[in-house]
PDB file of C-alpha atoms and ligand atoms in Angstrom:
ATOM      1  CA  UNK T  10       0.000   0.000   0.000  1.00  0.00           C
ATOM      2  CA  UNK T  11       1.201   3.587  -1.084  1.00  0.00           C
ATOM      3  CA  UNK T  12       1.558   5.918   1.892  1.00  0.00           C
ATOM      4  CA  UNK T  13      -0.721   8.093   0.262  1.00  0.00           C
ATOM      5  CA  UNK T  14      -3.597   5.228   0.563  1.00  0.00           C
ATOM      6  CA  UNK T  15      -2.138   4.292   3.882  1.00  0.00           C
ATOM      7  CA  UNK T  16      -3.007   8.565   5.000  1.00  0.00           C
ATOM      8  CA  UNK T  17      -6.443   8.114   3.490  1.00  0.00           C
ATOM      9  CA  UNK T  18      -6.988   5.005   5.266  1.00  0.00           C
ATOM     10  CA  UNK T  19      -6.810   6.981   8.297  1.00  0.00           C
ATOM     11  CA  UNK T  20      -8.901   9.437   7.111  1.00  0.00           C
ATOM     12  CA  UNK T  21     -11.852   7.375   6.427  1.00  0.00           C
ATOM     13  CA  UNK T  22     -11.152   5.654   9.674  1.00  0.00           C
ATOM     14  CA  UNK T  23     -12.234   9.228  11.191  1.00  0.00           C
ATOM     15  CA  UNK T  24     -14.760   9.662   8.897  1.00  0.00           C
ATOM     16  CA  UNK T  25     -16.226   6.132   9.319  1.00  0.00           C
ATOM     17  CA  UNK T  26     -16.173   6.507  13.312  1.00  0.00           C
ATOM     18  CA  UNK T  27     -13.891   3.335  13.163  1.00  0.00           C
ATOM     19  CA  UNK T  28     -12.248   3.570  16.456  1.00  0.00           C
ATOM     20  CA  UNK T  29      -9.999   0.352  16.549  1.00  0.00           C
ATOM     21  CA  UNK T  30      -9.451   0.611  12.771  1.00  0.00           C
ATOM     22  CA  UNK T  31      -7.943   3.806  13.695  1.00  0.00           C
ATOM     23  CA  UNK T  32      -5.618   3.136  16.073  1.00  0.00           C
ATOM     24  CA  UNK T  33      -4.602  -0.061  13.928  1.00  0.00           C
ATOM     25  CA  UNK T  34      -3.958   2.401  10.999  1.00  0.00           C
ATOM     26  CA  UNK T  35      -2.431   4.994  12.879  1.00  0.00           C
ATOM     27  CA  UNK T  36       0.583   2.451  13.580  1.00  0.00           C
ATOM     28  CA  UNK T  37       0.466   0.680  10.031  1.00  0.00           C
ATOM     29  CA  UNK T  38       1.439   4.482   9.297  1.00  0.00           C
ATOM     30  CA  UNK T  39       3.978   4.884  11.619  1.00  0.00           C
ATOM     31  CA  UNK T  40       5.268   1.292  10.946  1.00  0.00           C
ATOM     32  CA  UNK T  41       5.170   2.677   7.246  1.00  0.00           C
ATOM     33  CA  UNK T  42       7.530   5.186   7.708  1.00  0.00           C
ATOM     34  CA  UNK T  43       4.908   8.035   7.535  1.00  0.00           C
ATOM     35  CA  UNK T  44       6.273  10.451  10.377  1.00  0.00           C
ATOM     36  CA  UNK T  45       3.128  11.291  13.376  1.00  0.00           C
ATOM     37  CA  UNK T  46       3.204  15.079  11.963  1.00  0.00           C
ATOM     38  CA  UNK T  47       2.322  13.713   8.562  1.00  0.00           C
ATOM     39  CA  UNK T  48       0.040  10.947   9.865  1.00  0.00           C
ATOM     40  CA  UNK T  49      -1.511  14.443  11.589  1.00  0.00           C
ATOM     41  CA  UNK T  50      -1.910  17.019   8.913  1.00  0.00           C
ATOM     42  CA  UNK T  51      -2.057  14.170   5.859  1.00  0.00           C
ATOM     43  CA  UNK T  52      -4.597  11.920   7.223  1.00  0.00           C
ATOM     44  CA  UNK T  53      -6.540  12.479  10.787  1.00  0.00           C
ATOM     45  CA  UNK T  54      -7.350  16.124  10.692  1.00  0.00           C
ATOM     46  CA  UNK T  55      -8.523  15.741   6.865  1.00  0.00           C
ATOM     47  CA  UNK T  56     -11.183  12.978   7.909  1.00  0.00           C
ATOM     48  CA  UNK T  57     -12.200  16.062  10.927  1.00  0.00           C
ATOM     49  CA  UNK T  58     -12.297  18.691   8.331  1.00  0.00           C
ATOM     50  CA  UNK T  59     -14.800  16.166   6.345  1.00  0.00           C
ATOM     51  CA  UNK T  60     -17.057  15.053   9.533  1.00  0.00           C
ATOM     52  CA  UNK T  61     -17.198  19.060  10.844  1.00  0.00           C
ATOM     53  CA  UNK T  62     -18.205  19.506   6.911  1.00  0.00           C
ATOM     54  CA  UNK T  63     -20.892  17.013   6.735  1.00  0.00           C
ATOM     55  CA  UNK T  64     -21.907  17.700  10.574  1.00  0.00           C
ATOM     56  CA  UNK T  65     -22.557  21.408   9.485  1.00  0.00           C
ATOM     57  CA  UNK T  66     -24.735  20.337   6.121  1.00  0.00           C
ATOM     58  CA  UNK T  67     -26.638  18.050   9.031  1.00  0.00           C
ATOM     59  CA  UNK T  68     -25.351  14.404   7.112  1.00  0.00           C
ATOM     60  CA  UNK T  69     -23.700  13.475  10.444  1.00  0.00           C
ATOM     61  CA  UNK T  70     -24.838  14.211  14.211  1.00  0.00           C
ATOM     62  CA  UNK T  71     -23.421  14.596  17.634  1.00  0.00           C
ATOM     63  CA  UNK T  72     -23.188  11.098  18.609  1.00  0.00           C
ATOM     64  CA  UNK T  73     -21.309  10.118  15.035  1.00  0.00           C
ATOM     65  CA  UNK T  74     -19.368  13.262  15.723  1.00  0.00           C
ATOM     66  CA  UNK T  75     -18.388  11.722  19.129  1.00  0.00           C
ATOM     67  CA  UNK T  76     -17.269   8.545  18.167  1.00  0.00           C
ATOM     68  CA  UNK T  77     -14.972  10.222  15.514  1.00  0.00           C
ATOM     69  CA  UNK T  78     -13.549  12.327  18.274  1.00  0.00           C
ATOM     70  CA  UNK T  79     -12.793   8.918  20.059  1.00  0.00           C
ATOM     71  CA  UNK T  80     -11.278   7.710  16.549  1.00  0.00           C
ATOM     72  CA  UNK T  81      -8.593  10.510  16.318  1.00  0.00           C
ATOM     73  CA  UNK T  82      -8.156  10.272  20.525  1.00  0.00           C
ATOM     74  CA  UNK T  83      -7.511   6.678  19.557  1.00  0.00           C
ATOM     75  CA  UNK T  84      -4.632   7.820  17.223  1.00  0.00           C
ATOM     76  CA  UNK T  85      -3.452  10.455  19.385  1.00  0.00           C
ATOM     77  CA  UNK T  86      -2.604   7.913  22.107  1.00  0.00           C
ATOM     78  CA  UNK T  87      -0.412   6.058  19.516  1.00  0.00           C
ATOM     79  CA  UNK T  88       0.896   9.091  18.250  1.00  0.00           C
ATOM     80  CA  UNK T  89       2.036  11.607  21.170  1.00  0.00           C
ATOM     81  CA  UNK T  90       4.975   9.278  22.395  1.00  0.00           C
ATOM     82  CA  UNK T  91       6.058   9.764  18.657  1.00  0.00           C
ATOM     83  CA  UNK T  92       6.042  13.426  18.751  1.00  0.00           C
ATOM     84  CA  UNK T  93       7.667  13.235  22.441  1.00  0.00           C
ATOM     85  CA  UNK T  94      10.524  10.970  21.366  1.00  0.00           C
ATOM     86  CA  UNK T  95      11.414  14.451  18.963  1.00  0.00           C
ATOM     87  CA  UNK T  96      10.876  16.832  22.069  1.00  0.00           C
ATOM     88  CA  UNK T  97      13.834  19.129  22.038  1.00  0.00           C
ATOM     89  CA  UNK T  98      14.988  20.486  25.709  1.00  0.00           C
ATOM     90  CA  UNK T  99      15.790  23.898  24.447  1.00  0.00           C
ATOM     91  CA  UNK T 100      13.537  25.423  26.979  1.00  0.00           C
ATOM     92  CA  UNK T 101      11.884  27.950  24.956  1.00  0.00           C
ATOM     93  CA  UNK T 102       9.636  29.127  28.000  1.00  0.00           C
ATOM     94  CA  UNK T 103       6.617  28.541  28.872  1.00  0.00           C
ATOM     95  CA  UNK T 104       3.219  27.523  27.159  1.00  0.00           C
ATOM     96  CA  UNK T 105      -0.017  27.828  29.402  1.00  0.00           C
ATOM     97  CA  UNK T 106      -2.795  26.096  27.232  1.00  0.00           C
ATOM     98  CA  UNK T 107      -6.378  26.043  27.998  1.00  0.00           C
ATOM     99  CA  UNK T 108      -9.887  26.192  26.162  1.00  0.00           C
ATOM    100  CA  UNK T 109     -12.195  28.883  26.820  1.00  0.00           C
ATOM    101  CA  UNK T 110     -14.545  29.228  29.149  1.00  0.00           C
ATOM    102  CA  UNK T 111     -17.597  27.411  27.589  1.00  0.00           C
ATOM    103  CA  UNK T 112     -16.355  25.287  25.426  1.00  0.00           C
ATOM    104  CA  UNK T 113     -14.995  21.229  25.829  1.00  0.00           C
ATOM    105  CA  UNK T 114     -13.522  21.320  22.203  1.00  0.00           C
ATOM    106  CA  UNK T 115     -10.012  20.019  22.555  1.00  0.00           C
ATOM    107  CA  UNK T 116      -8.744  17.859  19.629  1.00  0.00           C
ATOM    108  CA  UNK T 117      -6.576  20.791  18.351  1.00  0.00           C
ATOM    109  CA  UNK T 118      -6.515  21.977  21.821  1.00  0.00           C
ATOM    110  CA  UNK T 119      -4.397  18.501  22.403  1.00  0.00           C
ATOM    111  CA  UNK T 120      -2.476  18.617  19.254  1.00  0.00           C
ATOM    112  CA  UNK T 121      -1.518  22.089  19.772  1.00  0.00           C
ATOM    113  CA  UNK T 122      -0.231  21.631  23.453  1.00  0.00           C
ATOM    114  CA  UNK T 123       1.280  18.440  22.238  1.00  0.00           C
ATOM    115  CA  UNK T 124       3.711  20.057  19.021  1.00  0.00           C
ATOM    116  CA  UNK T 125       4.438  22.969  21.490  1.00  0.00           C
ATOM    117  CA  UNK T 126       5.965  20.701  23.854  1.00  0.00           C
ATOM    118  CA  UNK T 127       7.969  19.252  20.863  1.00  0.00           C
ATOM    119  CA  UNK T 128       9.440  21.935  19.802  1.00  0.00           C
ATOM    120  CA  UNK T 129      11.044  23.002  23.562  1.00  0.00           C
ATOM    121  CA  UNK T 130       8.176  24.378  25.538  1.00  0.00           C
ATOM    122  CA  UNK T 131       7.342  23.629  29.127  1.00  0.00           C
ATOM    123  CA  UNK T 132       3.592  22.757  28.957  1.00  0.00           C
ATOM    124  CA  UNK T 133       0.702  23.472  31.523  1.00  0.00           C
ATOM    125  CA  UNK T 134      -2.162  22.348  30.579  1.00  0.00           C
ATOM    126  CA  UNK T 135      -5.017  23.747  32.040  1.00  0.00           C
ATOM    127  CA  UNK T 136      -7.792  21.645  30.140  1.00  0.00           C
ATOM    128  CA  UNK T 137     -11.054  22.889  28.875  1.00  0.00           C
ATOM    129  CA  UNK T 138     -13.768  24.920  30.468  1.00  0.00           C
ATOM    130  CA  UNK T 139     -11.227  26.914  31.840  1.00  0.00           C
ATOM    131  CA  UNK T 140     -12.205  30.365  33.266  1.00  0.00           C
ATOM    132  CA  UNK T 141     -10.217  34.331  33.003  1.00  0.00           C
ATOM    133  CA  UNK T 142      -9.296  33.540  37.090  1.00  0.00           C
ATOM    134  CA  UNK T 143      -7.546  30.212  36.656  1.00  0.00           C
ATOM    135  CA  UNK T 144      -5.683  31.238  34.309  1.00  0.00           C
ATOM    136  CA  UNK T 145      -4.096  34.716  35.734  1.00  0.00           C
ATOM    137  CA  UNK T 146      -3.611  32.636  38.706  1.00  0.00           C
ATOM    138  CA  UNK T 147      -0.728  30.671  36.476  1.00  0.00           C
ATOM    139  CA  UNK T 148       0.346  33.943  34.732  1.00  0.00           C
ATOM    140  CA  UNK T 149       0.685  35.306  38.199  1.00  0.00           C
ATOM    141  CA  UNK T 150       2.896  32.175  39.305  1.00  0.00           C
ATOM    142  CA  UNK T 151       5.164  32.540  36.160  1.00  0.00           C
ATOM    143  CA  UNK T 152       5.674  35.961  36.122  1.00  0.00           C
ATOM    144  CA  UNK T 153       9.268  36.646  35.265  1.00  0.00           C
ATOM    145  CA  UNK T 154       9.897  34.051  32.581  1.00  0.00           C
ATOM    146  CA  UNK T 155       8.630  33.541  29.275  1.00  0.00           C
ATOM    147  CA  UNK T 156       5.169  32.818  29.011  1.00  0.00           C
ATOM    148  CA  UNK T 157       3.111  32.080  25.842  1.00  0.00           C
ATOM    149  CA  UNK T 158      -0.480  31.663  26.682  1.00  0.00           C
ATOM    150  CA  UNK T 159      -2.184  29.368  23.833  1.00  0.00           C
ATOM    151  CA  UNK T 160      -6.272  29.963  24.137  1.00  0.00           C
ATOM    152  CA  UNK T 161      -8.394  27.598  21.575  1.00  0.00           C
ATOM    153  CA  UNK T 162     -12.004  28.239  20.809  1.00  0.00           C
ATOM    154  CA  UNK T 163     -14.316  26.094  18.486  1.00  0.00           C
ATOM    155  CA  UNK T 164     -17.212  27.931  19.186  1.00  0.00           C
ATOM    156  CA  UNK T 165     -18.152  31.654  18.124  1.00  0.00           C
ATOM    157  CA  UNK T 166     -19.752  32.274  21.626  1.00  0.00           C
ATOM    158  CA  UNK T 167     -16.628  30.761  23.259  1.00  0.00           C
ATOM    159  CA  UNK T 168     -14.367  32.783  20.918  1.00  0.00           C
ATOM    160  CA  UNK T 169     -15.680  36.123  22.465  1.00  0.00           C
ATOM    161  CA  UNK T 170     -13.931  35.105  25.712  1.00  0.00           C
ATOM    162  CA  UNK T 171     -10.761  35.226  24.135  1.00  0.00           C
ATOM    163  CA  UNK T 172     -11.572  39.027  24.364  1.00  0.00           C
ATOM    164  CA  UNK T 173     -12.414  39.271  28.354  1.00  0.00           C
ATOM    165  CA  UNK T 174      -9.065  37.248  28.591  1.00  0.00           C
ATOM    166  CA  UNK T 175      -6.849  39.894  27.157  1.00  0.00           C
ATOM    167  CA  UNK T 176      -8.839  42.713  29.096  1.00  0.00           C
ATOM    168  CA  UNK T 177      -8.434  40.638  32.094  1.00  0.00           C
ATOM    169  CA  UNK T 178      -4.421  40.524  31.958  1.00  0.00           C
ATOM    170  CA  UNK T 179      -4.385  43.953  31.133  1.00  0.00           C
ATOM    171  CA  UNK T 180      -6.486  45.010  34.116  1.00  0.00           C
ATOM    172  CA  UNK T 181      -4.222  43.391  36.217  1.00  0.00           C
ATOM    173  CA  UNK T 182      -1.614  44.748  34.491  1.00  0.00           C
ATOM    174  CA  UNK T 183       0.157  41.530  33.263  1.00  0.00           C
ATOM    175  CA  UNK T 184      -0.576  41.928  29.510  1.00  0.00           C
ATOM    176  CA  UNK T 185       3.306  42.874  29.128  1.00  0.00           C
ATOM    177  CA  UNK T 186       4.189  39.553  31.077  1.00  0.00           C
ATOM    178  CA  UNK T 187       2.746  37.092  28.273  1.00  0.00           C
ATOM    179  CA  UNK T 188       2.576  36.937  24.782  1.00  0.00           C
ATOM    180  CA  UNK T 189      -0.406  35.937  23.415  1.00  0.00           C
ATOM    181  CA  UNK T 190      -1.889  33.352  20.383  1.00  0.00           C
ATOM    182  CA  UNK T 191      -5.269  31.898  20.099  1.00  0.00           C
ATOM    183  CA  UNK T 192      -6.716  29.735  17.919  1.00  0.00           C
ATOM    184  CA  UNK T 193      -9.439  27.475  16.878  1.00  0.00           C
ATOM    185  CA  UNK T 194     -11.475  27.542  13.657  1.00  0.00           C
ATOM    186  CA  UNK T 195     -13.256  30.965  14.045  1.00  0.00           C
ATOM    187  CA  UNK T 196     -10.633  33.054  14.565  1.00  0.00           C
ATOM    188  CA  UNK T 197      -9.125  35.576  12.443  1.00  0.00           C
ATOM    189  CA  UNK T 198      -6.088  37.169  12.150  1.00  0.00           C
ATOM    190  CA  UNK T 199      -8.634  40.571  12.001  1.00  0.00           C
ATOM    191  CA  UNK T 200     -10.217  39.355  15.567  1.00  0.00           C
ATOM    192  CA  UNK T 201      -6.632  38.974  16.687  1.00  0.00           C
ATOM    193  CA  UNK T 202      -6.040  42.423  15.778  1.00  0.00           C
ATOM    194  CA  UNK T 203      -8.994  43.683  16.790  1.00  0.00           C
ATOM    195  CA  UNK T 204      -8.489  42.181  21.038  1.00  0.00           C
ATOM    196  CA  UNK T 205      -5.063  43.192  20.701  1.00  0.00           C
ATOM    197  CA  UNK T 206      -4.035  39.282  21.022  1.00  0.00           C
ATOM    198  CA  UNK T 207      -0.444  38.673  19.728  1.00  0.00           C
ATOM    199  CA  UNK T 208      -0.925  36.341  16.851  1.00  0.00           C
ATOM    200  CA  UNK T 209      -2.905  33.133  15.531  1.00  0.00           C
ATOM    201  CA  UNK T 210      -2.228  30.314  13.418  1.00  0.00           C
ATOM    202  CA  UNK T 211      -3.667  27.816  11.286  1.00  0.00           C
ATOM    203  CA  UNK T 212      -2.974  24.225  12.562  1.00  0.00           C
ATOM    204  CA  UNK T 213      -0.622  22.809  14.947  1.00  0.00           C
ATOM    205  CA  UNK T 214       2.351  22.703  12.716  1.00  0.00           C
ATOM    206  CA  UNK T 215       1.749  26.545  12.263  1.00  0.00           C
ATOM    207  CA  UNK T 216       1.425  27.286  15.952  1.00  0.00           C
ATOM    208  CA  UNK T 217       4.553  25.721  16.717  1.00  0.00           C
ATOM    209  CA  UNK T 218       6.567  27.997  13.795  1.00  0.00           C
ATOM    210  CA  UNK T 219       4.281  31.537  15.203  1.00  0.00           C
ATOM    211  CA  UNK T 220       5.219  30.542  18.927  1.00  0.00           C
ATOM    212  CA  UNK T 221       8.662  29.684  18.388  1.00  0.00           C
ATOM    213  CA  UNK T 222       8.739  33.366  16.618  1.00  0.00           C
ATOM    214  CA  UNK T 223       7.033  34.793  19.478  1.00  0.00           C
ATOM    215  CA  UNK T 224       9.381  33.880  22.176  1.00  0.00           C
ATOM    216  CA  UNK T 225      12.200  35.267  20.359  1.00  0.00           C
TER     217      UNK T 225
HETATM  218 CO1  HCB L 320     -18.814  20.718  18.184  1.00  0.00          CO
HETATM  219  N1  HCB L 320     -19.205  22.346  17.200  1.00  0.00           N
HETATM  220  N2  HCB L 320     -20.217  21.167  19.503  1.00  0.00           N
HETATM  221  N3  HCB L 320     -18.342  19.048  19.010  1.00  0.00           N
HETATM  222  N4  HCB L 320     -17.736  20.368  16.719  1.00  0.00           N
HETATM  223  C1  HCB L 320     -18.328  22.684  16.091  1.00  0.00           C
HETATM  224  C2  HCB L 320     -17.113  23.437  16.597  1.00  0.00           C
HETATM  225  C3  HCB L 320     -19.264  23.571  15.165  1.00  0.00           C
HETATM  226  C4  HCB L 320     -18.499  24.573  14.296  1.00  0.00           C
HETATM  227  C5  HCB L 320     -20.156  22.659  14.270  1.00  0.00           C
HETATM  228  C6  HCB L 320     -21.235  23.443  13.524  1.00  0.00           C
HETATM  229  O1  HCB L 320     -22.301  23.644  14.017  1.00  0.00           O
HETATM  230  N5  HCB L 320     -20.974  23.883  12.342  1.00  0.00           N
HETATM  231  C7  HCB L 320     -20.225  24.219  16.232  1.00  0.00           C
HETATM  232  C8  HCB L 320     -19.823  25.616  16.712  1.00  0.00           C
HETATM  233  C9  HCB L 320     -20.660  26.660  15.989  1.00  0.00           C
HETATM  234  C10 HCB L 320     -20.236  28.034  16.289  1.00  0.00           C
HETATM  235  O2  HCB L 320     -20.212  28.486  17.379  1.00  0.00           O
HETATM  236  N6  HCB L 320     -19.911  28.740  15.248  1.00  0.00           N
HETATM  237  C11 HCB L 320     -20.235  23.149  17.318  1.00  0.00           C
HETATM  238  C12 HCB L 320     -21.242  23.076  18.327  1.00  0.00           C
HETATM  239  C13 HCB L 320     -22.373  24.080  18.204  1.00  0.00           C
HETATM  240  C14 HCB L 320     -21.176  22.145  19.381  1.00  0.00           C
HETATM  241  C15 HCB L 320     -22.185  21.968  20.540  1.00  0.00           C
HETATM  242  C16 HCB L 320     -22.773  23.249  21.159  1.00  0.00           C
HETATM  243  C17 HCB L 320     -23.295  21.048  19.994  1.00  0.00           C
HETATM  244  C18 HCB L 320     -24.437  20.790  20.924  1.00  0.00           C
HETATM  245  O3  HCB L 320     -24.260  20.280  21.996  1.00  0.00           O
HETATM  246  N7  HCB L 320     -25.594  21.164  20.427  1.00  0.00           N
HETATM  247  C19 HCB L 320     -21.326  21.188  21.569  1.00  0.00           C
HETATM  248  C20 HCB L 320     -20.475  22.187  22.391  1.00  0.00           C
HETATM  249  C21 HCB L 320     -20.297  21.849  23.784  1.00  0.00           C
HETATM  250  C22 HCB L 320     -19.349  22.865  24.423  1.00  0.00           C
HETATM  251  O4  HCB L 320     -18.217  23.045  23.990  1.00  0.00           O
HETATM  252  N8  HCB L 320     -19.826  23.514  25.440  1.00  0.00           N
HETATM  253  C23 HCB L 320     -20.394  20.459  20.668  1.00  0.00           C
HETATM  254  C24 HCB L 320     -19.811  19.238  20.982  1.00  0.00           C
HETATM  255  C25 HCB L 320     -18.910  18.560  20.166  1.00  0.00           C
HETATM  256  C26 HCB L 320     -18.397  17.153  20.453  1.00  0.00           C
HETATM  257  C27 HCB L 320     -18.299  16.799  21.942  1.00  0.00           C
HETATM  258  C28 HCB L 320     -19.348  16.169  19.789  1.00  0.00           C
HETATM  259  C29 HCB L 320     -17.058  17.139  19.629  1.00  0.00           C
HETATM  260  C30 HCB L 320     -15.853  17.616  20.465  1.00  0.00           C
HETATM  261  C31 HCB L 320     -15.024  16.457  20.981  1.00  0.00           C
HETATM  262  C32 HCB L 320     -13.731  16.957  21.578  1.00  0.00           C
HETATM  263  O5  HCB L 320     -13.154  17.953  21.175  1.00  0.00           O
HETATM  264  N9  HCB L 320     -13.275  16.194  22.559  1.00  0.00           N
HETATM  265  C33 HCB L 320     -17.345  18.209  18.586  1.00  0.00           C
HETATM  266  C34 HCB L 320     -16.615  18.348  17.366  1.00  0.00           C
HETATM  267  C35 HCB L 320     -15.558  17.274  17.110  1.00  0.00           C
HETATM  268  C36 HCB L 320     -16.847  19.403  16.468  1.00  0.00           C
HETATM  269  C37 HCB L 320     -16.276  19.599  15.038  1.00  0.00           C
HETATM  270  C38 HCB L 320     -17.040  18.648  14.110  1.00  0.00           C
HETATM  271  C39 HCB L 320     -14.792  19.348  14.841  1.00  0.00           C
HETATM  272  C40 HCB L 320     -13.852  20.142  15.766  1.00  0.00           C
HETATM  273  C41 HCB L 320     -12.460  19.522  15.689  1.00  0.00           C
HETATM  274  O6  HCB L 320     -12.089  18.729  16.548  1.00  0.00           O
HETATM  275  N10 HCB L 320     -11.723  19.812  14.605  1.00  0.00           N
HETATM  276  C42 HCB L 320     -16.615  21.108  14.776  1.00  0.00           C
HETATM  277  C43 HCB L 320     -16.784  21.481  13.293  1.00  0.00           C
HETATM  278  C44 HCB L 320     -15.627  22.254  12.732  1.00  0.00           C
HETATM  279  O7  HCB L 320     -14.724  22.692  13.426  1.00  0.00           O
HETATM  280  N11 HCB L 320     -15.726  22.475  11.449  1.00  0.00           N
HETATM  281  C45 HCB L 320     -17.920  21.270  15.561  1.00  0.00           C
HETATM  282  C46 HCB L 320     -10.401  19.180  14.336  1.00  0.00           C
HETATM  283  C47 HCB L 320      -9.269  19.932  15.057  1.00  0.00           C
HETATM  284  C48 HCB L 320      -7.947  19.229  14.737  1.00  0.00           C
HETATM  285  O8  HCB L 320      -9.246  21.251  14.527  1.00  0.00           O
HETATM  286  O9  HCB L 320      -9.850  23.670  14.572  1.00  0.00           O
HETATM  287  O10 HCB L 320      -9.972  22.274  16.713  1.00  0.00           O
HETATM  288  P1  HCB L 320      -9.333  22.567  15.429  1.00  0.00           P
HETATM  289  O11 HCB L 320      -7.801  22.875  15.803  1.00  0.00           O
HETATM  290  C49 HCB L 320      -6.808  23.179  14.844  1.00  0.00           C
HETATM  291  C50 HCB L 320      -6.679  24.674  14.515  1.00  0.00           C
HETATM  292  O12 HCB L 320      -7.839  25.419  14.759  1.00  0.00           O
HETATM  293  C51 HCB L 320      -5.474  25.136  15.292  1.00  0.00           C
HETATM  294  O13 HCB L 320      -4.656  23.976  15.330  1.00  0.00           O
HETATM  295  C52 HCB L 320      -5.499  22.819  15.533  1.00  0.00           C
HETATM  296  C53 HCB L 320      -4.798  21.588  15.020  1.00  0.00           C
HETATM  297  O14 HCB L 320      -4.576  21.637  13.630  1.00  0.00           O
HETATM  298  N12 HCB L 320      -5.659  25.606  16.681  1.00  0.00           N
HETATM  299  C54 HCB L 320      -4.859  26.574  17.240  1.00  0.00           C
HETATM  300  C55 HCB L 320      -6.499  25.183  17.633  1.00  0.00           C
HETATM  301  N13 HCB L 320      -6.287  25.830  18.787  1.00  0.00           N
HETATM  302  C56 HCB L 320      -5.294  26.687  18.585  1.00  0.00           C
HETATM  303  C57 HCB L 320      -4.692  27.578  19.449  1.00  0.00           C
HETATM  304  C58 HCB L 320      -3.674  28.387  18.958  1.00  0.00           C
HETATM  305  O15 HCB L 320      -3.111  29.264  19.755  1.00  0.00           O
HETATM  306  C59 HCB L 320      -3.254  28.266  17.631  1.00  0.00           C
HETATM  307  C60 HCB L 320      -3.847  27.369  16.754  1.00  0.00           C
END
């Protein structure tokens, strides 16, 4: 099998909510030679892209969209030692990751987090859900080093939080203590501009390059 069947394999595993069939082509891949960022950005997350597609023209529904969510946790588990084994201890600073307030999305939340602490970051993870309080309370604690705070939101409702968060920090005056990227599919580099957030990026490969730049 060509690697390029082998990455849409995967993909149809997500698509078909095929949770073991996942997992079991998540490693063919690997044992392929296809590297866990490929596997990533070549297979998994193009299945997503195709159930958030059909979920929005209503061909799919919560539960299906569940058990593809399980699917590409499935693959993550097999993948993240990958991307670990390439972890780099250049100490880069720090990365505080969360989801907004409001909203349990956290595939790219995890993926995110996960090629941040590849590429040299420390990583707290502060999970989803996660309120303004919880996470000055870190900033607060890390003040002094380099801190990148890394905000996802999947939802537009949760995505206007991102906006109290950078009001928040300055109000306490510790806007000049972090930099600042969020992400998630509905934001813009305009709503970015607009809050008076530091930068955004596309996919986790992309955050990785913008945060590296960030810290510098
Ligand atoms: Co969910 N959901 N969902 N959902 N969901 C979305 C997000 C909608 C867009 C679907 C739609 O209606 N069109 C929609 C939001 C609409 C809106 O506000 N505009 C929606 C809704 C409405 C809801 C519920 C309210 C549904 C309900 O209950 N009626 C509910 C929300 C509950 C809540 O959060 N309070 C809900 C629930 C669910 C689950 C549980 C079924 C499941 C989540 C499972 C989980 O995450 N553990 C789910 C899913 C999977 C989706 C879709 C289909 C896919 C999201 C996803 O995982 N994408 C999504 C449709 C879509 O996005 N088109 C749909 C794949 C990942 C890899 O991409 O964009 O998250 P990503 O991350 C990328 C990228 O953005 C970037 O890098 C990542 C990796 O490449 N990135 C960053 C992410 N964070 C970054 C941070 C940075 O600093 C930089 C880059």
């Amino acid at each position: 099998m060509s690697n390029q069947e082998i990455l849409d394999k995967l993909r149809d595993t997500i698509v078909n909510q095929d949770i073991n069939g996942c997992a079991a082509a998540t490693k063919e891949a690997l044992g392929a030679g296809i590297s866990a960022f490929d596997a990533i950005n070549g297979g998994l997350s193009v299945g997503m892209k195709i159930v958030g597609d059909k979920f929005e023209a209503a061909e799919l529904y919560l539960p299906q969209i569940m058990m593809s969510a399980k699917a590409m946790n499935a693959a993550m588990e097999v993948l993240t030692p990958e991307l670990e084994k390439d972890q780099t201890d250049e100490g880069v600073g720090t990365a505080i990751t969360f989801v907004q307030e409001g909203d349990i999305h956290d595939i790219g939340h995890r993926l995110v987090s996960t090629m941040l602490g590849a590429n040299g970051f420390k990583i707290v993870d502060l999970g989803v859900d996660v309120p303004d309080n919880t996470i000055l309370d870190e900033v607060k604690k890390l003040e002094g080093s380099k801190i990148l705070l890394v905000g996802s939101a999947l939802m537009t409702t949760s995505m206007l939080g991102q906006k109290d968060t950078v009001e928040a920090l300055v109000e306490e005056k510790l806007r000049d203590s972090v930099k600042i990227m969020f992400g998630g599919a509905p934001v813009s580099d305009g709503w970015i501009a607009e809050i008076g957030a530091d930068a955004t990026a596309e996919n986790a490969a992309d955050a990785a390059r913008v945060a590296l730049q960030l810290m510098k």
